[in-house]
């Protein structure tokens, strides 16, 4: 199961490690701890290259390279409640589920791609939306996230009075109405028009404005269904 986490502070990994392995272009480096089992490192590196390629095609954004992929054995994993995490040293994955954990590969790569450039209130929910509605179906042929999108869209239509504690179903309902590609248009407009910098995210008002232009209509009526909307100047 995909469990998203915010970017964590940098933590030194326990030493020693196995020999690192890099992709041919040097953009991805696999860093296993001593007893971490990586049965097919080539497939892992290839999977990450495909995610990065789809990110560039879809929204024009990519993480800063090289990306270090830390594969951590169970005895060295820092928190049993974490499925995966990322920080300025790369992304960190659990060795025992590595080869079936493409959801978290994609999720943490998206955090690295954003690098604090997206409004913080939107970051985690947009990471989920892109992971389940774009990267997983287009890179790994897993379309299960569309069920959540359709359910969110149906709930929005049938219960117009309902408010939501989380932004996640709101973004899924927007994708159901306008198609997941709305978020690719949004990212391309943000990059072209606003030039966001790492740890200097676009403002809430800019977010609502650019997303509305990507949709071709005002999306604030959707965003107002999120209970946190009033806390931000949109």
PDB file of N, CA and C in Angstrom, residues 21 30 37-47:
ATOM      1  N   UNK A  21      25.764   1.284  -7.368  1.00  0.00           N
ATOM      2  CA  UNK A  21      25.614   1.016  -8.798  1.00  0.00           C
ATOM      3  C   UNK A  21      24.865   2.175  -9.433  1.00  0.00           C
ATOM      4  N   UNK A  30      22.202   3.682  -7.120  1.00  0.00           N
ATOM      5  CA  UNK A  30      21.618   2.754  -6.162  1.00  0.00           C
ATOM      6  C   UNK A  30      22.593   2.572  -5.005  1.00  0.00           C
ATOM      7  N   UNK A  37      18.777  -6.635   0.265  1.00  0.00           N
ATOM      8  CA  UNK A  37      18.678  -7.500  -0.909  1.00  0.00           C
ATOM      9  C   UNK A  37      18.095  -6.711  -2.079  1.00  0.00           C
ATOM     10  N   UNK A  38      18.875  -6.585  -3.140  1.00  0.00           N
ATOM     11  CA  UNK A  38      18.407  -5.940  -4.372  1.00  0.00           C
ATOM     12  C   UNK A  38      18.546  -6.983  -5.475  1.00  0.00           C
ATOM     13  N   UNK A  39      17.455  -7.669  -5.774  1.00  0.00           N
ATOM     14  CA  UNK A  39      17.531  -8.830  -6.662  1.00  0.00           C
ATOM     15  C   UNK A  39      17.752  -8.450  -8.125  1.00  0.00           C
ATOM     16  N   UNK A  40      17.279  -7.269  -8.508  1.00  0.00           N
ATOM     17  CA  UNK A  40      17.423  -6.867  -9.909  1.00  0.00           C
ATOM     18  C   UNK A  40      17.715  -5.368  -9.976  1.00  0.00           C
ATOM     19  N   UNK A  41      18.930  -4.964  -9.659  1.00  0.00           N
ATOM     20  CA  UNK A  41      19.245  -3.531  -9.634  1.00  0.00           C
ATOM     21  C   UNK A  41      19.023  -2.845 -10.976  1.00  0.00           C
ATOM     22  N   UNK A  42      19.268  -3.564 -12.069  1.00  0.00           N
ATOM     23  CA  UNK A  42      19.051  -2.970 -13.382  1.00  0.00           C
ATOM     24  C   UNK A  42      17.606  -2.567 -13.604  1.00  0.00           C
ATOM     25  N   UNK A  43      16.682  -3.403 -13.134  1.00  0.00           N
ATOM     26  CA  UNK A  43      15.261  -3.094 -13.283  1.00  0.00           C
ATOM     27  C   UNK A  43      14.868  -1.884 -12.446  1.00  0.00           C
ATOM     28  N   UNK A  44      15.457  -1.762 -11.261  1.00  0.00           N
ATOM     29  CA  UNK A  44      15.168  -0.606 -10.406  1.00  0.00           C
ATOM     30  C   UNK A  44      15.632   0.679 -11.091  1.00  0.00           C
ATOM     31  N   UNK A  45      16.870   0.686 -11.557  1.00  0.00           N
ATOM     32  CA  UNK A  45      17.402   1.875 -12.214  1.00  0.00           C
ATOM     33  C   UNK A  45      16.597   2.220 -13.471  1.00  0.00           C
ATOM     34  N   UNK A  46      16.211   1.204 -14.226  1.00  0.00           N
ATOM     35  CA  UNK A  46      15.409   1.437 -15.426  1.00  0.00           C
ATOM     36  C   UNK A  46      14.052   2.031 -15.065  1.00  0.00           C
ATOM     37  N   UNK A  47      13.442   1.524 -13.976  1.00  0.00           N
ATOM     38  CA  UNK A  47      12.155   2.048 -13.546  1.00  0.00           C
ATOM     39  C   UNK A  47      12.228   3.522 -13.193  1.00  0.00           C
TER      40      UNK A  47
END
